[in-house]
Amino acid sequence: QQQVKQSPQSLIVQKGGISIINCAYENTAFDYFPWYQQFPGKGPALLIAIRPDVSEKKEGRFTISFNKSAKQFSLHIMDSQPGDSATYFCAAPFSGGYNKLIFGAGTRLAVHP
Amino acid sequence: ETGVTQSPTHLIKTRGQQVTLRCSSQSGHNTVSWYQQALGQGPQFIFQYYREEENGRGNFPPRFSGLQFPNYSSELNVNALELDDSALYLCASSLPANSGANVLTFGAGSRLTVL
């Protein structure tokens, strides 16, 4: 069964620091790797995604780095802010299409002022 | 543009009962997926509906069933509730897989507690 392994489980970062969350996948039917952000009481929302025809994608303070040979991808949050405090999930598609996702277990990020 | 709405937001059931959860998809989205999110875990895929038919299923028993209606809204039904069914149930709508658009839009979820 396909799995996505995410680490760390929790992360505490000071305001202005860099938050790094890692994900490893075993197999995936499609090359598409999104990160979702979830605030308490809300559903997950797409934060940023990459298709591995590139090794890196940047959107504002958020960057995905992808290593296809190692089957790993990571999320970097530069200049972390208290408003970034949330749970982050990496995901990968399994058989049947880009809109069927298997999620990692999540990383709870706390950014302290 | 309305997002994904789910009802009810919270409910409490006892073991052995049945529950129905409802979801209205985002305007323009014709595909609905249901996920179960246990406390402290990532969402787990239950099944997906497209054109009113099941279009893929995760590792969930048959007592988890669903429906999609012509207006693309959907229901998740769970029979013979077990304690382990206590979780947040998330509905996500999207365009079809072959549309090239990959974003899942999630609702806020229905939190089910089974006593």
GROMACS .gro file of C-alpha atoms in nm, chain A residues 99, chain B residues 25-32 48-52 68-73 93-99:
model
   27
   99ASN     CA    1  -0.760   1.438  -0.723
  138SER     CA    2  -1.966   2.108  -0.349
  139GLN     CA    3  -1.802   2.429  -0.462
  140SER     CA    4  -1.972   2.595  -0.757
  141GLY     CA    5  -1.844   2.442  -1.081
  142HIS     CA    6  -1.700   2.130  -0.917
  143ASN     CA    7  -1.859   1.800  -1.018
  144THR     CA    8  -1.638   1.556  -0.826
  145VAL     CA    9  -1.674   1.495  -0.452
  161GLN     CA   10  -1.492   0.963  -0.450
  162TYR     CA   11  -1.805   1.031  -0.652
  163TYR     CA   12  -1.816   1.154  -1.011
  164ARG     CA   13  -2.126   1.164  -1.230
  165GLU     CA   14  -2.328   1.016  -0.943
  181GLN     CA   15  -2.397   1.192  -0.525
  182PHE     CA   16  -2.694   1.389  -0.652
  183PRO     CA   17  -2.751   1.560  -0.990
  184ASN     CA   18  -2.655   1.896  -0.837
  185TYR     CA   19  -2.320   1.735  -0.738
  186SER     CA   20  -2.396   1.744  -0.365
  206SER     CA   21  -1.482   1.891  -0.419
  207SER     CA   22  -1.278   1.921  -0.735
  208LEU     CA   23  -1.291   1.918  -1.110
  209PRO     CA   24  -1.249   1.574  -1.274
  210ALA     CA   25  -0.907   1.412  -1.272
  211ASN     CA   26  -0.873   1.454  -1.649
  212SER     CA   27  -0.935   1.828  -1.632
   0.00000   0.00000   0.00000
